[in-house]
Amino acid sequence: MKVLVPVKRVVDYNVKIRVKADNTGVDLANVKMSMNPFDEISVEEAIRLKEAGKATEVVVVSIGPAQAAETIRTALAMGADRGILIKTDEEVQPLAVAKLLKGVVDEEQPGLVIVGKQAIDDDSNQTGQMLSALLGWGQATFASKVVIGDGSAEVTREVDGGLETLSLKLPAIVTSDLRLNEPRYASLPNIMKAKKKPLAEKAPADYGVDIAPRLKTLKVEEPPKRSAGIKVPDVATLVEKLKTEAGVL
Ligand code: AMP
């Protein structure tokens, strides 16, 4: 079974986000970019499936600028087999990403697609669900455990009330949550080997997808600054302040 993993290049999660002075978006000048953390988890899961003999090939795909090739190389260094870069300098919103991924799925015919539950830049949490709808495949979102059976998958997912286990017929879409696994670091020899792994370059037009944005960003603003906390000498003062100042008791 082939496993397809989309990987998005996003602002590194350690970076303190700055909003552009004209409020049109986030300042990306000289900012460290990395693989979306949920996609690292998906890559790790796919590699573990291959190591366990459940998957035969792990293919990663990224939609983005030329530099997204670095994100693909990171996945290849972790252990993925092959990469596809759908190159564009335009902003690509979740519906267009899902349509492009459908094009890749039609070509590659994977048995499983492991999508991140959300990209930490736009926080949309939409792509996996949209891809599932476009393909007419089953989906299990927010997975914390995936067990592959014969033509099926058992997925434990995190829901408000706790954990829910779903049985899915393959091919299917799974979206990865934080507790699915802890991604490995790529070793230096594997980083070197990754440079020789195949990376195909495509364009959105190759899949006949119009990536024009459907949503317009009107304004991006910093959240209000949090005021500094204070220390209270004892519980009685804390309760008093919660009653009189915060008004929460
Ligand atoms: P979102 O719906 O934007 O929160 O993204 C959810 C997931 O969709 C991400 O974790 C990725 O797995 C995938 N995805 C979104 N945008 C891209 C992209 N430009 N390239 C590759 N994968 C993407």
PDB file of C-alpha atoms and ligand atoms in Angstrom:
ATOM      1  CA  MET A   1       0.000   0.000   0.000  1.00  0.00           C
ATOM      2  CA  LYS A   2       1.233   3.448  -0.941  1.00  0.00           C
ATOM      3  CA  VAL A   3       0.835   6.234   1.644  1.00  0.00           C
ATOM      4  CA  LEU A   4       0.561   9.860   0.538  1.00  0.00           C
ATOM      5  CA  VAL A   5       1.508  12.615   2.988  1.00  0.00           C
ATOM      6  CA  PRO A   6       0.971  16.315   2.211  1.00  0.00           C
ATOM      7  CA  VAL A   7       3.588  18.538   3.891  1.00  0.00           C
ATOM      8  CA  LYS A   8       3.182  22.288   4.168  1.00  0.00           C
ATOM      9  CA  ARG A   9       5.984  24.826   4.579  1.00  0.00           C
ATOM     10  CA  VAL A  10       4.944  27.205   7.358  1.00  0.00           C
ATOM     11  CA  VAL A  11       6.489  29.720   9.758  1.00  0.00           C
ATOM     12  CA  ASP A  12       8.426  27.734  12.361  1.00  0.00           C
ATOM     13  CA  TYR A  13       6.407  27.195  15.530  1.00  0.00           C
ATOM     14  CA  ASN A  14       9.127  28.830  17.669  1.00  0.00           C
ATOM     15  CA  VAL A  15       9.012  32.110  15.757  1.00  0.00           C
ATOM     16  CA  LYS A  16       7.321  35.087  17.391  1.00  0.00           C
ATOM     17  CA  ILE A  17       4.819  36.166  14.750  1.00  0.00           C
ATOM     18  CA  ARG A  18       4.928  39.807  13.671  1.00  0.00           C
ATOM     19  CA  VAL A  19       2.112  41.484  11.780  1.00  0.00           C
ATOM     20  CA  LYS A  20       3.063  43.689   8.817  1.00  0.00           C
ATOM     21  CA  ALA A  21       2.861  47.418   9.499  1.00  0.00           C
ATOM     22  CA  ASP A  22       0.074  47.850   6.915  1.00  0.00           C
ATOM     23  CA  ASN A  23      -2.029  45.043   8.537  1.00  0.00           C
ATOM     24  CA  THR A  24      -2.210  43.053   5.295  1.00  0.00           C
ATOM     25  CA  GLY A  25      -0.746  39.872   6.790  1.00  0.00           C
ATOM     26  CA  VAL A  26       2.096  38.276   8.720  1.00  0.00           C
ATOM     27  CA  ASP A  27       5.642  39.486   8.117  1.00  0.00           C
ATOM     28  CA  LEU A  28       7.549  36.631   6.472  1.00  0.00           C
ATOM     29  CA  ALA A  29      10.776  38.532   5.719  1.00  0.00           C
ATOM     30  CA  ASN A  30      13.806  36.707   7.193  1.00  0.00           C
ATOM     31  CA  VAL A  31      11.586  34.352   9.173  1.00  0.00           C
ATOM     32  CA  LYS A  32      12.552  30.710   9.772  1.00  0.00           C
ATOM     33  CA  MET A  33      10.217  28.362   7.893  1.00  0.00           C
ATOM     34  CA  SER A  34       9.735  24.656   8.714  1.00  0.00           C
ATOM     35  CA  MET A  35       7.478  21.718   8.033  1.00  0.00           C
ATOM     36  CA  ASN A  36       4.030  22.098   9.627  1.00  0.00           C
ATOM     37  CA  PRO A  37       4.364  20.132  12.924  1.00  0.00           C
ATOM     38  CA  PHE A  38       1.276  18.004  12.252  1.00  0.00           C
ATOM     39  CA  ASP A  39       2.766  17.030   8.888  1.00  0.00           C
ATOM     40  CA  GLU A  40       5.951  15.855  10.624  1.00  0.00           C
ATOM     41  CA  ILE A  41       3.711  13.594  12.707  1.00  0.00           C
ATOM     42  CA  SER A  42       2.032  12.304   9.514  1.00  0.00           C
ATOM     43  CA  VAL A  43       5.405  11.607   7.869  1.00  0.00           C
ATOM     44  CA  GLU A  44       6.544   9.748  11.000  1.00  0.00           C
ATOM     45  CA  GLU A  45       3.362   7.655  11.032  1.00  0.00           C
ATOM     46  CA  ALA A  46       3.730   6.775   7.348  1.00  0.00           C
ATOM     47  CA  ILE A  47       7.368   5.745   7.843  1.00  0.00           C
ATOM     48  CA  ARG A  48       6.400   3.599  10.848  1.00  0.00           C
ATOM     49  CA  LEU A  49       3.750   1.888   8.686  1.00  0.00           C
ATOM     50  CA  LYS A  50       6.443   1.158   6.121  1.00  0.00           C
ATOM     51  CA  GLU A  51       8.823  -0.148   8.776  1.00  0.00           C
ATOM     52  CA  ALA A  52       6.031  -2.380  10.089  1.00  0.00           C
ATOM     53  CA  GLY A  53       5.504  -3.810   6.592  1.00  0.00           C
ATOM     54  CA  LYS A  54       2.034  -2.230   6.258  1.00  0.00           C
ATOM     55  CA  ALA A  55       3.073   0.341   3.641  1.00  0.00           C
ATOM     56  CA  THR A  56       5.247  -0.167   0.595  1.00  0.00           C
ATOM     57  CA  GLU A  57       6.028   3.443  -0.364  1.00  0.00           C
ATOM     58  CA  VAL A  58       5.734   6.850   1.294  1.00  0.00           C
ATOM     59  CA  VAL A  59       5.175   9.746  -1.115  1.00  0.00           C
ATOM     60  CA  VAL A  60       5.179  13.339   0.161  1.00  0.00           C
ATOM     61  CA  VAL A  61       3.669  16.298  -1.666  1.00  0.00           C
ATOM     62  CA  SER A  62       3.979  20.009  -1.006  1.00  0.00           C
ATOM     63  CA  ILE A  63       2.211  22.920  -2.661  1.00  0.00           C
ATOM     64  CA  GLY A  64       4.151  26.151  -2.420  1.00  0.00           C
ATOM     65  CA  PRO A  65       7.160  28.145  -3.628  1.00  0.00           C
ATOM     66  CA  ALA A  66      10.492  26.661  -4.786  1.00  0.00           C
ATOM     67  CA  GLN A  67      11.678  26.643  -1.136  1.00  0.00           C
ATOM     68  CA  ALA A  68       8.963  24.101  -0.294  1.00  0.00           C
ATOM     69  CA  ALA A  69      11.403  21.615  -1.867  1.00  0.00           C
ATOM     70  CA  GLU A  70      13.398  21.950   1.402  1.00  0.00           C
ATOM     71  CA  THR A  71      10.341  20.826   3.343  1.00  0.00           C
ATOM     72  CA  ILE A  72      10.038  17.806   1.048  1.00  0.00           C
ATOM     73  CA  ARG A  73      13.765  17.054   1.525  1.00  0.00           C
ATOM     74  CA  THR A  74      13.233  17.077   5.291  1.00  0.00           C
ATOM     75  CA  ALA A  75      10.514  14.443   4.894  1.00  0.00           C
ATOM     76  CA  LEU A  76      12.773  12.421   2.574  1.00  0.00           C
ATOM     77  CA  ALA A  77      15.562  12.635   5.181  1.00  0.00           C
ATOM     78  CA  MET A  78      13.162  11.309   7.824  1.00  0.00           C
ATOM     79  CA  GLY A  79      12.536   8.292   5.570  1.00  0.00           C
ATOM     80  CA  ALA A  80       9.925   9.098   2.914  1.00  0.00           C
ATOM     81  CA  ASP A  81      10.701   7.631  -0.507  1.00  0.00           C
ATOM     82  CA  ARG A  82       9.725  10.234  -3.070  1.00  0.00           C
ATOM     83  CA  GLY A  83       8.513  13.817  -3.289  1.00  0.00           C
ATOM     84  CA  ILE A  84       6.244  15.906  -5.485  1.00  0.00           C
ATOM     85  CA  LEU A  85       6.448  19.705  -5.450  1.00  0.00           C
ATOM     86  CA  ILE A  86       3.473  21.540  -6.947  1.00  0.00           C
ATOM     87  CA  LYS A  87       5.194  24.845  -7.448  1.00  0.00           C
ATOM     88  CA  THR A  88       3.403  28.175  -7.106  1.00  0.00           C
ATOM     89  CA  ASP A  89       4.183  31.552  -5.580  1.00  0.00           C
ATOM     90  CA  GLU A  90       0.497  32.306  -5.141  1.00  0.00           C
ATOM     91  CA  GLU A  91      -1.435  31.885  -1.890  1.00  0.00           C
ATOM     92  CA  VAL A  92      -3.223  28.515  -2.056  1.00  0.00           C
ATOM     93  CA  GLN A  93      -6.281  28.174   0.167  1.00  0.00           C
ATOM     94  CA  PRO A  94      -7.540  24.840   1.566  1.00  0.00           C
ATOM     95  CA  LEU A  95     -10.120  24.124  -1.169  1.00  0.00           C
ATOM     96  CA  ALA A  96      -7.510  24.596  -3.902  1.00  0.00           C
ATOM     97  CA  VAL A  97      -5.015  22.491  -1.900  1.00  0.00           C
ATOM     98  CA  ALA A  98      -7.634  19.742  -1.576  1.00  0.00           C
ATOM     99  CA  LYS A  99      -8.352  19.845  -5.334  1.00  0.00           C
ATOM    100  CA  LEU A 100      -4.635  19.617  -6.139  1.00  0.00           C
ATOM    101  CA  LEU A 101      -4.238  16.745  -3.671  1.00  0.00           C
ATOM    102  CA  LYS A 102      -7.159  15.004  -5.368  1.00  0.00           C
ATOM    103  CA  GLY A 103      -5.223  15.317  -8.640  1.00  0.00           C
ATOM    104  CA  VAL A 104      -2.203  13.691  -7.000  1.00  0.00           C
ATOM    105  CA  VAL A 105      -4.367  10.945  -5.481  1.00  0.00           C
ATOM    106  CA  ASP A 106      -5.939  10.210  -8.895  1.00  0.00           C
ATOM    107  CA  GLU A 107      -2.438   9.812 -10.345  1.00  0.00           C
ATOM    108  CA  GLU A 108      -0.752   7.994  -7.466  1.00  0.00           C
ATOM    109  CA  GLN A 109      -3.650   5.843  -6.194  1.00  0.00           C
ATOM    110  CA  PRO A 110      -2.496   5.668  -2.554  1.00  0.00           C
ATOM    111  CA  GLY A 111      -4.280   3.380  -0.091  1.00  0.00           C
ATOM    112  CA  LEU A 112      -4.052   5.986   2.658  1.00  0.00           C
ATOM    113  CA  VAL A 113      -3.555   9.747   2.823  1.00  0.00           C
ATOM    114  CA  ILE A 114      -2.314  11.114   6.158  1.00  0.00           C
ATOM    115  CA  VAL A 115      -3.014  14.847   6.284  1.00  0.00           C
ATOM    116  CA  GLY A 116      -2.116  17.139   9.194  1.00  0.00           C
ATOM    117  CA  LYS A 117      -5.121  18.100  11.308  1.00  0.00           C
ATOM    118  CA  GLN A 118      -4.317  21.748  10.666  1.00  0.00           C
ATOM    119  CA  ALA A 119      -1.665  24.041   9.304  1.00  0.00           C
ATOM    120  CA  ILE A 120      -0.300  26.271  12.077  1.00  0.00           C
ATOM    121  CA  ASP A 121      -0.200  29.338   9.820  1.00  0.00           C
ATOM    122  CA  ASP A 122      -3.823  29.574   8.655  1.00  0.00           C
ATOM    123  CA  ASP A 123      -5.227  27.200  11.330  1.00  0.00           C
ATOM    124  CA  SER A 124      -7.944  26.238   8.842  1.00  0.00           C
ATOM    125  CA  ASN A 125      -8.426  22.564   9.751  1.00  0.00           C
ATOM    126  CA  GLN A 126     -10.211  22.031   6.426  1.00  0.00           C
ATOM    127  CA  THR A 127      -7.966  20.358   3.857  1.00  0.00           C
ATOM    128  CA  GLY A 128      -8.302  16.717   4.973  1.00  0.00           C
ATOM    129  CA  GLN A 129     -12.070  16.982   5.281  1.00  0.00           C
ATOM    130  CA  MET A 130     -12.395  18.659   1.873  1.00  0.00           C
ATOM    131  CA  LEU A 131     -10.161  16.048   0.243  1.00  0.00           C
ATOM    132  CA  SER A 132     -12.282  13.292   1.728  1.00  0.00           C
ATOM    133  CA  ALA A 133     -15.423  14.894   0.284  1.00  0.00           C
ATOM    134  CA  LEU A 134     -13.853  15.426  -3.148  1.00  0.00           C
ATOM    135  CA  LEU A 135     -12.709  11.797  -3.316  1.00  0.00           C
ATOM    136  CA  GLY A 136     -15.788  10.287  -1.693  1.00  0.00           C
ATOM    137  CA  TRP A 137     -13.461   8.424   0.714  1.00  0.00           C
ATOM    138  CA  GLY A 138     -13.989   7.793   4.410  1.00  0.00           C
ATOM    139  CA  GLN A 139     -12.160  10.010   6.873  1.00  0.00           C
ATOM    140  CA  ALA A 140     -11.002   9.836  10.490  1.00  0.00           C
ATOM    141  CA  THR A 141      -9.841  13.202  11.772  1.00  0.00           C
ATOM    142  CA  PHE A 142      -7.642  14.016  14.823  1.00  0.00           C
ATOM    143  CA  ALA A 143      -6.098  10.549  14.961  1.00  0.00           C
ATOM    144  CA  SER A 144      -4.091   9.542  18.024  1.00  0.00           C
ATOM    145  CA  LYS A 145      -3.653   5.898  16.920  1.00  0.00           C
ATOM    146  CA  VAL A 146      -3.820   4.159  13.535  1.00  0.00           C
ATOM    147  CA  VAL A 147      -3.921   0.381  13.152  1.00  0.00           C
ATOM    148  CA  ILE A 148      -3.916  -0.962   9.602  1.00  0.00           C
ATOM    149  CA  GLY A 149      -5.780  -4.206   8.976  1.00  0.00           C
ATOM    150  CA  ASP A 150      -6.652  -6.087   5.822  1.00  0.00           C
ATOM    151  CA  GLY A 151      -8.177  -3.414   3.548  1.00  0.00           C
ATOM    152  CA  SER A 152      -9.259  -1.430   6.579  1.00  0.00           C
ATOM    153  CA  ALA A 153      -7.939   0.855   9.284  1.00  0.00           C
ATOM    154  CA  GLU A 154      -8.894   1.263  12.916  1.00  0.00           C
ATOM    155  CA  VAL A 155      -8.386   4.828  13.987  1.00  0.00           C
ATOM    156  CA  THR A 156      -8.599   6.155  17.525  1.00  0.00           C
ATOM    157  CA  ARG A 157      -9.477   9.831  17.482  1.00  0.00           C
ATOM    158  CA  GLU A 158      -9.564  12.586  20.033  1.00  0.00           C
ATOM    159  CA  VAL A 159     -13.048  13.979  20.565  1.00  0.00           C
ATOM    160  CA  ASP A 160     -14.404  16.365  23.203  1.00  0.00           C
ATOM    161  CA  GLY A 161     -15.582  13.550  25.478  1.00  0.00           C
ATOM    162  CA  GLY A 162     -12.416  11.441  25.218  1.00  0.00           C
ATOM    163  CA  LEU A 163     -11.379   8.857  22.631  1.00  0.00           C
ATOM    164  CA  GLU A 164     -13.489   7.372  19.843  1.00  0.00           C
ATOM    165  CA  THR A 165     -12.434   4.419  17.670  1.00  0.00           C
ATOM    166  CA  LEU A 166     -13.595   4.252  14.057  1.00  0.00           C
ATOM    167  CA  SER A 167     -13.220   1.501  11.513  1.00  0.00           C
ATOM    168  CA  LEU A 168     -12.525   2.748   7.982  1.00  0.00           C
ATOM    169  CA  LYS A 169     -12.513   0.960   4.670  1.00  0.00           C
ATOM    170  CA  LEU A 170      -9.342   1.764   2.709  1.00  0.00           C
ATOM    171  CA  PRO A 171      -8.549   3.878   0.759  1.00  0.00           C
ATOM    172  CA  ALA A 172      -9.230   6.591   3.308  1.00  0.00           C
ATOM    173  CA  ILE A 173      -8.106   9.902   4.741  1.00  0.00           C
ATOM    174  CA  VAL A 174      -6.673  10.217   8.231  1.00  0.00           C
ATOM    175  CA  THR A 175      -5.739  13.534   9.835  1.00  0.00           C
ATOM    176  CA  SER A 176      -3.036  13.443  12.480  1.00  0.00           C
ATOM    177  CA  ASP A 177      -3.277  14.897  15.968  1.00  0.00           C
ATOM    178  CA  LEU A 178      -0.436  15.736  18.339  1.00  0.00           C
ATOM    179  CA  ARG A 179      -0.467  12.499  20.319  1.00  0.00           C
ATOM    180  CA  LEU A 180      -0.231  10.155  17.310  1.00  0.00           C
ATOM    181  CA  ASN A 181       3.553   9.820  17.695  1.00  0.00           C
ATOM    182  CA  GLU A 182       6.787  11.699  18.311  1.00  0.00           C
ATOM    183  CA  PRO A 183       8.512  12.420  15.011  1.00  0.00           C
ATOM    184  CA  ARG A 184      12.137  11.359  14.640  1.00  0.00           C
ATOM    185  CA  TYR A 185      15.016  13.668  13.790  1.00  0.00           C
ATOM    186  CA  ALA A 186      16.724  13.039  10.481  1.00  0.00           C
ATOM    187  CA  SER A 187      20.284  11.743  10.896  1.00  0.00           C
ATOM    188  CA  LEU A 188      23.115  13.349   8.947  1.00  0.00           C
ATOM    189  CA  PRO A 189      23.651  10.297   6.673  1.00  0.00           C
ATOM    190  CA  ASN A 190      19.913  10.271   5.923  1.00  0.00           C
ATOM    191  CA  ILE A 191      19.985  14.003   5.124  1.00  0.00           C
ATOM    192  CA  MET A 192      22.760  13.269   2.605  1.00  0.00           C
ATOM    193  CA  LYS A 193      20.859  10.296   1.156  1.00  0.00           C
ATOM    194  CA  ALA A 194      17.695  12.404   0.837  1.00  0.00           C
ATOM    195  CA  LYS A 195      19.444  14.660  -1.672  1.00  0.00           C
ATOM    196  CA  LYS A 196      19.437  11.756  -4.134  1.00  0.00           C
ATOM    197  CA  LYS A 197      15.818  10.715  -3.658  1.00  0.00           C
ATOM    198  CA  PRO A 198      13.402  11.580  -6.519  1.00  0.00           C
ATOM    199  CA  LEU A 199      11.580  14.913  -6.356  1.00  0.00           C
ATOM    200  CA  ALA A 200       9.181  15.655  -9.235  1.00  0.00           C
ATOM    201  CA  GLU A 201       8.155  19.209  -9.998  1.00  0.00           C
ATOM    202  CA  LYS A 202       4.637  20.049 -11.161  1.00  0.00           C
ATOM    203  CA  ALA A 203       2.423  23.110 -11.557  1.00  0.00           C
ATOM    204  CA  PRO A 204      -1.200  23.630 -10.464  1.00  0.00           C
ATOM    205  CA  ALA A 205      -2.168  23.782 -14.153  1.00  0.00           C
ATOM    206  CA  ASP A 206      -0.939  20.170 -14.591  1.00  0.00           C
ATOM    207  CA  TYR A 207      -3.939  19.156 -12.477  1.00  0.00           C
ATOM    208  CA  GLY A 208      -6.341  21.589 -14.177  1.00  0.00           C
ATOM    209  CA  VAL A 209      -6.994  23.339 -10.863  1.00  0.00           C
ATOM    210  CA  ASP A 210      -7.820  27.033 -10.616  1.00  0.00           C
ATOM    211  CA  ILE A 211      -6.084  28.146  -7.406  1.00  0.00           C
ATOM    212  CA  ALA A 212      -7.535  31.686  -7.358  1.00  0.00           C
ATOM    213  CA  PRO A 213      -8.414  32.551  -3.722  1.00  0.00           C
ATOM    214  CA  ARG A 214     -12.086  32.306  -2.698  1.00  0.00           C
ATOM    215  CA  LEU A 215     -11.577  34.190   0.548  1.00  0.00           C
ATOM    216  CA  LYS A 216     -10.220  37.719   0.941  1.00  0.00           C
ATOM    217  CA  THR A 217      -8.258  38.746   4.038  1.00  0.00           C
ATOM    218  CA  LEU A 218      -9.516  42.155   5.088  1.00  0.00           C
ATOM    219  CA  LYS A 219      -7.135  42.868   7.945  1.00  0.00           C
ATOM    220  CA  VAL A 220      -4.609  41.093  10.196  1.00  0.00           C
ATOM    221  CA  GLU A 221      -4.048  42.454  13.714  1.00  0.00           C
ATOM    222  CA  GLU A 222      -1.946  41.493  16.742  1.00  0.00           C
ATOM    223  CA  PRO A 223      -4.007  40.137  19.648  1.00  0.00           C
ATOM    224  CA  PRO A 224      -4.370  42.615  22.554  1.00  0.00           C
ATOM    225  CA  LYS A 225      -1.319  42.592  24.839  1.00  0.00           C
ATOM    226  CA  ARG A 226      -1.801  40.566  28.024  1.00  0.00           C
ATOM    227  CA  SER A 227      -1.358  42.557  31.200  1.00  0.00           C
ATOM    228  CA  ALA A 228       1.280  41.345  33.653  1.00  0.00           C
ATOM    229  CA  GLY A 229       0.275  38.917  36.404  1.00  0.00           C
ATOM    230  CA  ILE A 230       0.651  39.586  40.130  1.00  0.00           C
ATOM    231  CA  LYS A 231       1.534  37.425  43.132  1.00  0.00           C
ATOM    232  CA  VAL A 232      -0.782  37.343  46.127  1.00  0.00           C
ATOM    233  CA  PRO A 233       0.452  36.528  49.645  1.00  0.00           C
ATOM    234  CA  ASP A 234      -2.241  33.986  50.579  1.00  0.00           C
ATOM    235  CA  VAL A 235      -5.411  32.170  49.522  1.00  0.00           C
ATOM    236  CA  ALA A 236      -7.675  34.615  51.335  1.00  0.00           C
ATOM    237  CA  THR A 237      -6.327  37.521  49.255  1.00  0.00           C
ATOM    238  CA  LEU A 238      -6.683  35.440  46.091  1.00  0.00           C
ATOM    239  CA  VAL A 239     -10.348  34.687  46.837  1.00  0.00           C
ATOM    240  CA  GLU A 240     -10.956  38.327  47.749  1.00  0.00           C
ATOM    241  CA  LYS A 241      -9.439  39.527  44.462  1.00  0.00           C
ATOM    242  CA  LEU A 242     -11.373  36.950  42.438  1.00  0.00           C
ATOM    243  CA  LYS A 243     -14.563  38.244  44.087  1.00  0.00           C
ATOM    244  CA  THR A 244     -14.006  41.970  44.044  1.00  0.00           C
ATOM    245  CA  GLU A 245     -11.575  42.655  41.164  1.00  0.00           C
ATOM    246  CA  ALA A 246     -12.053  39.836  38.645  1.00  0.00           C
ATOM    247  CA  GLY A 247     -15.730  39.361  39.527  1.00  0.00           C
ATOM    248  CA  VAL A 248     -15.540  35.632  38.736  1.00  0.00           C
ATOM    249  CA  LEU A 249     -16.715  34.292  42.098  1.00  0.00           C
TER     250      LEU A 249
HETATM  251  P1  AMP B   1      -5.344  23.401   6.820  1.00  0.00           P
HETATM  252  O1  AMP B   1      -6.642  22.837   6.360  1.00  0.00           O
HETATM  253  O2  AMP B   1      -4.870  24.601   6.010  1.00  0.00           O
HETATM  254  O3  AMP B   1      -5.329  23.694   8.312  1.00  0.00           O
HETATM  255  O4  AMP B   1      -4.220  22.296   6.559  1.00  0.00           O
HETATM  256  C1  AMP B   1      -4.354  20.968   7.019  1.00  0.00           C
HETATM  257  C2  AMP B   1      -3.325  20.075   6.372  1.00  0.00           C
HETATM  258  O5  AMP B   1      -3.480  20.105   4.949  1.00  0.00           O
HETATM  259  C3  AMP B   1      -1.860  20.418   6.601  1.00  0.00           C
HETATM  260  O6  AMP B   1      -1.392  19.920   7.842  1.00  0.00           O
HETATM  261  C4  AMP B   1      -1.196  19.706   5.423  1.00  0.00           C
HETATM  262  O7  AMP B   1      -1.111  18.305   5.666  1.00  0.00           O
HETATM  263  C5  AMP B   1      -2.223  19.917   4.304  1.00  0.00           C
HETATM  264  N1  AMP B   1      -1.875  21.138   3.530  1.00  0.00           N
HETATM  265  C6  AMP B   1      -2.445  22.355   3.628  1.00  0.00           C
HETATM  266  N2  AMP B   1      -1.840  23.227   2.775  1.00  0.00           N
HETATM  267  C7  AMP B   1      -0.851  22.535   2.156  1.00  0.00           C
HETATM  268  C8  AMP B   1       0.139  22.860   1.179  1.00  0.00           C
HETATM  269  N3  AMP B   1       0.250  24.088   0.666  1.00  0.00           N
HETATM  270  N4  AMP B   1       0.975  21.874   0.764  1.00  0.00           N
HETATM  271  C9  AMP B   1       0.870  20.629   1.268  1.00  0.00           C
HETATM  272  N5  AMP B   1      -0.022  20.269   2.191  1.00  0.00           N
HETATM  273  C10 AMP B   1      -0.882  21.194   2.633  1.00  0.00           C
END
